[in-house]
Short mmCIF file of N, CA, C and O in Angstrom, two decimals:
data_model
loop_
_atom_site.label_atom_id
_atom_site.label_comp_id
_atom_site.label_asym_id
_atom_site.label_seq_id
_atom_site.Cartn_x
_atom_site.Cartn_y
_atom_site.Cartn_z
N UNK A 13 12.15 -14.78 -2.69
CA UNK A 13 11.69 -13.59 -1.99
C UNK A 13 11.02 -14.00 -0.69
O UNK A 13 10.08 -14.76 -0.68
N UNK A 14 11.51 -13.52 0.40
CA UNK A 14 10.97 -13.79 1.73
C UNK A 14 9.76 -12.89 1.95
O UNK A 14 9.80 -11.70 1.69
N UNK A 15 8.65 -13.44 2.41
CA UNK A 15 7.43 -12.67 2.58
C UNK A 15 7.29 -12.05 3.96
O UNK A 15 6.40 -11.25 4.17
N UNK A 16 8.12 -12.42 4.89
CA UNK A 16 8.08 -11.85 6.24
C UNK A 16 6.72 -11.97 6.88
O UNK A 16 6.21 -11.04 7.47
N UNK A 17 6.10 -13.12 6.75
CA UNK A 17 4.85 -13.38 7.44
C UNK A 17 5.14 -13.61 8.91
O UNK A 17 6.11 -14.28 9.24
N UNK A 18 4.35 -13.07 9.79
CA UNK A 18 4.58 -13.32 11.20
C UNK A 18 4.41 -14.80 11.52
O UNK A 18 3.69 -15.50 10.83
N UNK A 19 5.08 -15.23 12.56
CA UNK A 19 5.03 -16.63 12.96
C UNK A 19 3.61 -17.06 13.31
O UNK A 19 3.21 -18.17 13.05
N UNK A 20 2.85 -16.14 13.91
CA UNK A 20 1.49 -16.50 14.31
C UNK A 20 0.56 -16.42 13.11
O UNK A 20 0.57 -15.48 12.35
N UNK A 21 -0.24 -17.45 12.93
CA UNK A 21 -1.24 -17.45 11.88
C UNK A 21 -2.61 -17.30 12.54
O UNK A 21 -2.79 -17.64 13.71
N UNK A 22 -3.58 -16.79 11.81
CA UNK A 22 -4.91 -16.64 12.40
C UNK A 22 -5.46 -17.99 12.84
O UNK A 22 -5.14 -19.01 12.24
N UNK A 23 -6.28 -17.94 13.87
CA UNK A 23 -6.86 -19.18 14.38
C UNK A 23 -7.74 -19.85 13.32
O UNK A 23 -7.66 -21.02 13.08
N UNK A 24 -8.61 -19.09 12.73
CA UNK A 24 -9.49 -19.62 11.69
C UNK A 24 -9.69 -18.52 10.66
O UNK A 24 -10.57 -17.69 10.80
N UNK A 25 -8.91 -18.56 9.64
CA UNK A 25 -8.87 -17.47 8.67
C UNK A 25 -10.19 -17.28 7.93
O UNK A 25 -10.73 -16.21 7.91
N UNK A 26 -10.65 -18.30 7.31
CA UNK A 26 -11.80 -18.16 6.42
C UNK A 26 -12.79 -19.27 6.64
O UNK A 26 -12.88 -20.20 5.84
N UNK A 27 -13.50 -19.23 7.71
CA UNK A 27 -14.44 -20.32 7.97
C UNK A 27 -15.47 -20.37 6.85
O UNK A 27 -15.87 -19.35 6.31
N UNK A 28 -15.88 -21.56 6.50
CA UNK A 28 -16.77 -21.73 5.36
C UNK A 28 -18.15 -21.11 5.61
O UNK A 28 -18.82 -20.73 4.68
N UNK A 29 -18.57 -20.98 6.86
CA UNK A 29 -19.88 -20.39 7.14
C UNK A 29 -19.84 -18.88 6.93
O UNK A 29 -20.72 -18.31 6.33
N UNK A 30 -18.82 -18.22 7.42
CA UNK A 30 -18.75 -16.77 7.39
C UNK A 30 -18.01 -16.22 6.19
O UNK A 30 -18.29 -15.12 5.76
N UNK A 31 -17.03 -16.95 5.69
CA UNK A 31 -16.14 -16.48 4.63
C UNK A 31 -15.56 -15.13 5.02
O UNK A 31 -15.65 -14.16 4.30
N UNK A 32 -15.01 -15.09 6.20
CA UNK A 32 -14.43 -13.88 6.74
C UNK A 32 -13.01 -14.17 7.20
O UNK A 32 -12.76 -15.21 7.80
N UNK A 33 -12.12 -13.26 6.92
CA UNK A 33 -10.73 -13.43 7.31
C UNK A 33 -10.56 -13.03 8.78
O UNK A 33 -11.23 -12.12 9.26
N UNK A 34 -9.66 -13.70 9.45
CA UNK A 34 -9.36 -13.40 10.84
C UNK A 34 -7.86 -13.18 10.97
O UNK A 34 -7.15 -13.97 11.60
N UNK A 35 -7.37 -12.14 10.30
CA UNK A 35 -5.94 -11.85 10.33
C UNK A 35 -5.54 -11.29 11.69
O UNK A 35 -6.32 -10.58 12.34
N UNK A 36 -4.33 -11.59 12.10
CA UNK A 36 -3.82 -11.01 13.34
C UNK A 36 -3.60 -9.51 13.12
O UNK A 36 -3.50 -9.04 11.99
N UNK A 37 -3.54 -8.77 14.20
CA UNK A 37 -3.30 -7.33 14.11
C UNK A 37 -1.96 -7.05 13.44
O UNK A 37 -1.83 -6.09 12.68
N UNK A 38 -0.98 -7.91 13.69
CA UNK A 38 0.34 -7.73 13.08
C UNK A 38 0.26 -7.84 11.56
O UNK A 38 0.84 -7.04 10.84
N UNK A 39 -0.48 -8.82 11.07
CA UNK A 39 -0.64 -9.00 9.63
C UNK A 39 -1.43 -7.84 9.05
O UNK A 39 -1.07 -7.29 8.00
N UNK A 40 -2.52 -7.45 9.70
CA UNK A 40 -3.32 -6.31 9.22
C UNK A 40 -2.47 -5.06 9.14
O UNK A 40 -2.55 -4.32 8.15
N UNK A 41 -1.67 -4.80 10.16
CA UNK A 41 -0.82 -3.62 10.15
C UNK A 41 0.20 -3.69 9.02
O UNK A 41 0.48 -2.68 8.35
N UNK A 42 0.78 -4.86 8.80
CA UNK A 42 1.74 -5.05 7.72
C UNK A 42 1.09 -4.75 6.37
O UNK A 42 1.65 -4.02 5.54
N UNK A 43 -0.09 -5.29 6.14
CA UNK A 43 -0.78 -5.07 4.88
C UNK A 43 -1.18 -3.61 4.70
O UNK A 43 -1.01 -3.04 3.61
N UNK A 44 -1.68 -3.00 5.75
CA UNK A 44 -2.07 -1.59 5.68
C UNK A 44 -0.86 -0.71 5.41
O UNK A 44 -0.92 0.22 4.59
N UNK A 45 0.25 -1.02 6.06
CA UNK A 45 1.48 -0.26 5.85
C UNK A 45 1.93 -0.37 4.39
O UNK A 45 2.43 0.60 3.82
N UNK A 46 1.75 -1.52 3.80
CA UNK A 46 2.12 -1.70 2.39
C UNK A 46 1.12 -1.03 1.45
O UNK A 46 1.49 -0.57 0.36
N UNK A 47 -0.15 -0.98 1.82
CA UNK A 47 -1.17 -0.41 0.95
C UNK A 47 -1.20 1.12 0.97
O UNK A 47 -1.54 1.74 -0.05
N UNK A 48 -0.83 1.72 2.07
CA UNK A 48 -0.88 3.19 2.16
C UNK A 48 -0.06 3.89 1.08
O UNK A 48 -0.57 4.80 0.42
N UNK A 49 1.20 3.51 0.87
CA UNK A 49 1.96 4.19 -0.20
C UNK A 49 1.40 3.90 -1.60
O UNK A 49 1.48 4.74 -2.48
N UNK A 50 0.81 2.72 -1.78
CA UNK A 50 0.22 2.38 -3.07
C UNK A 50 -0.92 3.35 -3.37
O UNK A 50 -1.07 3.84 -4.49
N UNK A 51 -1.70 3.63 -2.35
CA UNK A 51 -2.81 4.58 -2.50
C UNK A 51 -2.27 5.94 -2.96
O UNK A 51 -2.82 6.57 -3.87
N UNK A 52 -1.18 6.37 -2.36
CA UNK A 52 -0.56 7.64 -2.75
C UNK A 52 0.00 7.59 -4.17
O UNK A 52 -0.11 8.56 -4.92
N UNK A 53 0.59 6.45 -4.52
CA UNK A 53 1.13 6.29 -5.88
C UNK A 53 0.02 6.38 -6.93
O UNK A 53 0.22 6.96 -7.99
N UNK A 54 -1.12 5.82 -6.62
CA UNK A 54 -2.24 5.86 -7.57
C UNK A 54 -2.70 7.31 -7.76
O UNK A 54 -2.94 7.75 -8.89
N UNK A 55 -2.81 8.04 -6.66
CA UNK A 55 -3.16 9.46 -6.79
C UNK A 55 -2.10 10.20 -7.61
O UNK A 55 -2.42 11.08 -8.41
N UNK A 56 -0.84 9.82 -7.41
CA UNK A 56 0.24 10.44 -8.17
C UNK A 56 0.14 10.16 -9.66
O UNK A 56 0.35 11.05 -10.49
N UNK A 57 -0.22 8.94 -10.02
CA UNK A 57 -0.37 8.60 -11.43
C UNK A 57 -1.53 9.38 -12.03
O UNK A 57 -1.45 9.88 -13.17
N UNK A 58 -2.60 9.53 -11.27
CA UNK A 58 -3.72 10.32 -11.76
C UNK A 58 -3.26 11.75 -12.07
O UNK A 58 -3.60 12.30 -13.11
N UNK A 59 -2.43 12.29 -11.20
CA UNK A 59 -1.89 13.64 -11.43
C UNK A 59 -0.99 13.68 -12.65
O UNK A 59 -1.01 14.64 -13.42
N UNK A 60 -0.18 12.63 -12.84
CA UNK A 60 0.69 12.57 -14.02
C UNK A 60 -0.13 12.60 -15.30
O UNK A 60 0.21 13.29 -16.27
N UNK A 61 -1.21 11.84 -15.30
CA UNK A 61 -2.08 11.78 -16.49
C UNK A 61 -2.73 13.14 -16.72
O UNK A 61 -2.78 13.63 -17.85
N UNK A 62 -3.21 13.76 -15.65
CA UNK A 62 -3.84 15.08 -15.78
C UNK A 62 -2.86 16.12 -16.30
O UNK A 62 -3.25 17.07 -16.97
N UNK A 63 -1.56 15.95 -16.01
CA UNK A 63 -0.53 16.90 -16.46
C UNK A 63 0.11 16.48 -17.78
O UNK A 63 1.12 17.04 -18.19
N UNK A 64 -0.49 15.51 -18.45
CA UNK A 64 0.01 15.03 -19.74
C UNK A 64 1.46 14.58 -19.68
O UNK A 64 2.24 14.82 -20.61
N UNK A 65 1.83 13.89 -18.62
CA UNK A 65 3.18 13.37 -18.46
C UNK A 65 3.44 12.32 -19.54
O UNK A 65 2.54 11.58 -19.94
N UNK A 66 4.67 12.24 -19.97
CA UNK A 66 5.10 11.30 -21.00
C UNK A 66 4.65 9.89 -20.62
O UNK A 66 4.83 9.43 -19.49
N UNK A 67 4.05 9.19 -21.58
CA UNK A 67 3.43 7.88 -21.35
C UNK A 67 4.38 6.88 -20.69
O UNK A 67 3.99 6.14 -19.79
N UNK A 68 5.63 6.84 -21.13
CA UNK A 68 6.58 5.88 -20.58
C UNK A 68 6.80 6.11 -19.09
O UNK A 68 6.94 5.16 -18.32
N UNK A 69 6.81 7.36 -18.67
CA UNK A 69 6.97 7.67 -17.25
C UNK A 69 5.76 7.19 -16.44
O UNK A 69 5.91 6.67 -15.32
N UNK A 70 4.57 7.35 -17.02
CA UNK A 70 3.35 6.88 -16.34
C UNK A 70 3.37 5.35 -16.26
O UNK A 70 3.06 4.77 -15.21
N UNK A 71 3.75 4.71 -17.34
CA UNK A 71 3.81 3.24 -17.35
C UNK A 71 4.81 2.71 -16.33
O UNK A 71 4.57 1.69 -15.69
N UNK A 72 5.90 3.41 -16.15
CA UNK A 72 6.90 3.01 -15.15
C UNK A 72 6.29 3.07 -13.75
O UNK A 72 6.50 2.17 -12.93
N UNK A 73 5.53 4.12 -13.49
CA UNK A 73 4.88 4.23 -12.19
C UNK A 73 3.83 3.15 -12.00
O UNK A 73 3.69 2.58 -10.91
N UNK A 74 3.09 2.84 -13.05
CA UNK A 74 2.09 1.77 -12.97
C UNK A 74 2.76 0.43 -12.70
O UNK A 74 2.23 -0.39 -11.94
N UNK A 75 3.91 0.20 -13.27
CA UNK A 75 4.65 -1.03 -13.03
C UNK A 75 5.06 -1.13 -11.56
O UNK A 75 4.97 -2.21 -10.96
N UNK A 76 5.49 -0.02 -10.98
CA UNK A 76 5.87 -0.01 -9.56
C UNK A 76 4.67 -0.30 -8.68
O UNK A 76 4.77 -1.04 -7.69
N UNK A 77 3.53 0.26 -9.04
CA UNK A 77 2.30 0.02 -8.28
C UNK A 77 1.91 -1.45 -8.36
O UNK A 77 1.57 -2.08 -7.35
N UNK A 78 1.98 -2.02 -9.57
CA UNK A 78 1.63 -3.43 -9.74
C UNK A 78 2.54 -4.32 -8.92
O UNK A 78 2.09 -5.29 -8.29
N UNK A 79 3.81 -4.01 -8.89
CA UNK A 79 4.77 -4.79 -8.11
C UNK A 79 4.42 -4.72 -6.62
O UNK A 79 4.46 -5.75 -5.92
N UNK A 80 4.08 -3.54 -6.14
CA UNK A 80 3.72 -3.39 -4.73
C UNK A 80 2.43 -4.15 -4.42
O UNK A 80 2.32 -4.79 -3.36
N UNK A 81 1.46 -4.10 -5.32
CA UNK A 81 0.21 -4.86 -5.12
C UNK A 81 0.48 -6.36 -5.12
O UNK A 81 -0.11 -7.10 -4.33
N UNK A 82 1.37 -6.81 -6.00
CA UNK A 82 1.72 -8.23 -6.03
C UNK A 82 2.34 -8.66 -4.70
O UNK A 82 2.11 -9.77 -4.22
N UNK A 83 3.12 -7.78 -4.10
CA UNK A 83 3.73 -8.08 -2.80
C UNK A 83 2.66 -8.30 -1.73
O UNK A 83 2.73 -9.24 -0.94
N UNK A 84 1.65 -7.45 -1.72
CA UNK A 84 0.53 -7.60 -0.79
C UNK A 84 -0.20 -8.91 -1.08
O UNK A 84 -0.53 -9.67 -0.16
N UNK A 85 -0.44 -9.18 -2.35
CA UNK A 85 -1.14 -10.41 -2.74
C UNK A 85 -0.39 -11.66 -2.30
O UNK A 85 -1.01 -12.63 -1.86
N UNK A 86 0.92 -11.64 -2.41
CA UNK A 86 1.73 -12.81 -2.00
C UNK A 86 1.59 -13.08 -0.51
O UNK A 86 1.49 -14.23 -0.08
N UNK A 87 1.57 -12.03 0.27
CA UNK A 87 1.42 -12.19 1.72
C UNK A 87 0.05 -12.80 2.05
O UNK A 87 -0.06 -13.75 2.82
N UNK A 88 -0.99 -12.25 1.42
CA UNK A 88 -2.34 -12.78 1.66
C UNK A 88 -2.47 -14.22 1.16
O UNK A 88 -3.06 -15.06 1.83
N UNK A 89 -1.90 -14.50 0.00
CA UNK A 89 -1.98 -15.84 -0.57
C UNK A 89 -1.29 -16.87 0.32
O UNK A 89 -1.84 -17.95 0.58
N UNK A 90 -0.12 -16.53 0.80
CA UNK A 90 0.61 -17.46 1.68
C UNK A 90 -0.17 -17.72 2.97
O UNK A 90 -0.32 -18.86 3.39
N UNK A 91 -0.68 -16.66 3.58
CA UNK A 91 -1.47 -16.83 4.80
C UNK A 91 -2.73 -17.63 4.56
O UNK A 91 -3.11 -18.48 5.37
N UNK A 92 -3.37 -17.39 3.43
CA UNK A 92 -4.60 -18.12 3.09
C UNK A 92 -4.31 -19.61 2.91
O UNK A 92 -5.03 -20.46 3.42
N UNK A 93 -3.23 -19.91 2.21
CA UNK A 93 -2.87 -21.31 1.97
C UNK A 93 -2.50 -22.02 3.27
O UNK A 93 -2.96 -23.14 3.52
N UNK A 94 -1.72 -21.36 4.11
CA UNK A 94 -1.24 -22.00 5.34
C UNK A 94 -2.29 -22.08 6.43
O UNK A 94 -2.12 -22.85 7.38
N UNK A 95 -3.35 -21.31 6.32
CA UNK A 95 -4.37 -21.38 7.37
C UNK A 95 -5.71 -21.82 6.80
O UNK A 95 -6.15 -22.94 7.05
N UNK A 96 -6.34 -20.99 6.01
CA UNK A 96 -7.70 -21.28 5.53
C UNK A 96 -7.77 -22.57 4.72
O UNK A 96 -8.60 -23.44 5.00
N UNK A 97 -6.92 -22.67 3.70
CA UNK A 97 -6.97 -23.83 2.81
C UNK A 97 -6.60 -25.09 3.58
O UNK A 97 -7.30 -26.11 3.49
N UNK A 98 -5.53 -25.03 4.33
CA UNK A 98 -5.09 -26.19 5.11
C UNK A 98 -6.18 -26.63 6.09
O UNK A 98 -6.50 -27.83 6.18
N UNK A 99 -6.80 -25.68 6.77
CA UNK A 99 -7.85 -26.01 7.74
C UNK A 99 -9.03 -26.70 7.06
O UNK A 99 -9.53 -27.71 7.55
N UNK A 100 -9.44 -26.18 5.92
CA UNK A 100 -10.59 -26.77 5.23
C UNK A 100 -10.26 -28.16 4.68
O UNK A 100 -11.11 -29.05 4.68
N UNK A 101 -9.04 -28.37 4.23
CA UNK A 101 -8.64 -29.70 3.76
C UNK A 101 -8.66 -30.68 4.93
O UNK A 101 -9.15 -31.80 4.82
N UNK A 102 -8.15 -30.25 6.08
CA UNK A 102 -8.14 -31.11 7.27
C UNK A 102 -9.55 -31.44 7.72
O UNK A 102 -9.78 -32.48 8.32
N UNK A 103 -10.52 -30.56 7.41
CA UNK A 103 -11.92 -30.83 7.74
C UNK A 103 -12.59 -31.70 6.67
O UNK A 103 -13.77 -32.00 6.79
N UNK A 104 -11.84 -32.07 5.63
CA UNK A 104 -12.38 -32.91 4.58
C UNK A 104 -12.98 -32.16 3.42
O UNK A 104 -13.56 -32.76 2.51
N UNK A 105 -12.88 -30.85 3.41
CA UNK A 105 -13.46 -30.02 2.34
C UNK A 105 -12.43 -29.84 1.24
O UNK A 105 -11.63 -28.93 1.25
N UNK A 106 -12.47 -30.75 0.25
CA UNK A 106 -11.49 -30.69 -0.84
C UNK A 106 -11.89 -29.70 -1.93
O UNK A 106 -11.10 -29.39 -2.81
N UNK A 107 -13.11 -29.17 -1.88
CA UNK A 107 -13.54 -28.15 -2.85
C UNK A 107 -12.69 -26.89 -2.73
O UNK A 107 -12.58 -26.12 -3.68
N UNK A 108 -12.08 -26.70 -1.58
CA UNK A 108 -11.25 -25.53 -1.36
C UNK A 108 -10.07 -25.51 -2.33
O UNK A 108 -9.57 -24.44 -2.69
N UNK A 109 -9.63 -26.68 -2.79
CA UNK A 109 -8.53 -26.73 -3.76
C UNK A 109 -8.92 -26.10 -5.08
O UNK A 109 -8.15 -25.33 -5.67
N UNK A 110 -10.13 -26.39 -5.55
CA UNK A 110 -10.61 -25.77 -6.79
C UNK A 110 -10.74 -24.26 -6.61
O UNK A 110 -10.36 -23.48 -7.49
N UNK A 111 -11.26 -23.86 -5.47
CA UNK A 111 -11.40 -22.43 -5.17
C UNK A 111 -10.03 -21.75 -5.18
O UNK A 111 -9.85 -20.67 -5.74
N UNK A 112 -9.06 -22.40 -4.55
CA UNK A 112 -7.71 -21.86 -4.48
C UNK A 112 -7.09 -21.73 -5.87
O UNK A 112 -6.46 -20.73 -6.19
N UNK A 113 -7.28 -22.75 -6.70
CA UNK A 113 -6.74 -22.71 -8.06
C UNK A 113 -7.36 -21.58 -8.88
O UNK A 113 -6.67 -20.92 -9.66
N UNK A 114 -8.65 -21.35 -8.72
CA UNK A 114 -9.31 -20.24 -9.41
C UNK A 114 -8.68 -18.91 -8.95
O UNK A 114 -8.40 -18.03 -9.77
N UNK A 115 -8.44 -18.80 -7.66
CA UNK A 115 -7.83 -17.58 -7.13
C UNK A 115 -6.43 -17.37 -7.70
O UNK A 115 -6.08 -16.26 -8.11
N UNK A 116 -5.64 -18.42 -7.74
CA UNK A 116 -4.29 -18.32 -8.29
C UNK A 116 -4.34 -17.91 -9.77
O UNK A 116 -3.56 -17.06 -10.21
N UNK A 117 -5.27 -18.48 -10.53
CA UNK A 117 -5.40 -18.11 -11.94
C UNK A 117 -5.74 -16.63 -12.08
O UNK A 117 -5.22 -15.95 -12.97
N UNK A 118 -6.61 -16.11 -11.22
CA UNK A 118 -6.95 -14.69 -11.26
C UNK A 118 -5.72 -13.83 -10.97
O UNK A 118 -5.52 -12.79 -11.61
N UNK A 119 -4.92 -14.27 -10.04
CA UNK A 119 -3.71 -13.51 -9.68
C UNK A 119 -2.67 -13.52 -10.79
O UNK A 119 -1.86 -12.61 -10.89
N UNK A 120 -2.70 -14.56 -11.61
CA UNK A 120 -1.67 -14.71 -12.64
C UNK A 120 -2.07 -14.06 -13.96
O UNK A 120 -1.32 -14.12 -14.92
N UNK A 121 -3.22 -13.42 -14.04
CA UNK A 121 -3.66 -12.75 -15.27
C UNK A 121 -2.69 -11.66 -15.63
O UNK A 121 -2.13 -10.97 -14.87
#
């Protein structure tokens, strides 16, 4: 699966002092564009539950939402690895590997 990450990566994604992301506007727009329909899908599922929709239909919608969220997560994870993690390793901060592994474990739950 191609993630379609823009060629440009943030200059300094997650500096250890600030722990703040510095995504490019292109990446932010991509993520926001992907998150907007998810937000609508969640409201839709809430409506399905309120209308006593058949459980299997609700579960199917939840599966679609999870898949869309995973897509957003993959984009963020790839950018984080290629910029933040790489930068911190190059600075000699190997603790970032443990942090990254904890993050991956959380994503794989």
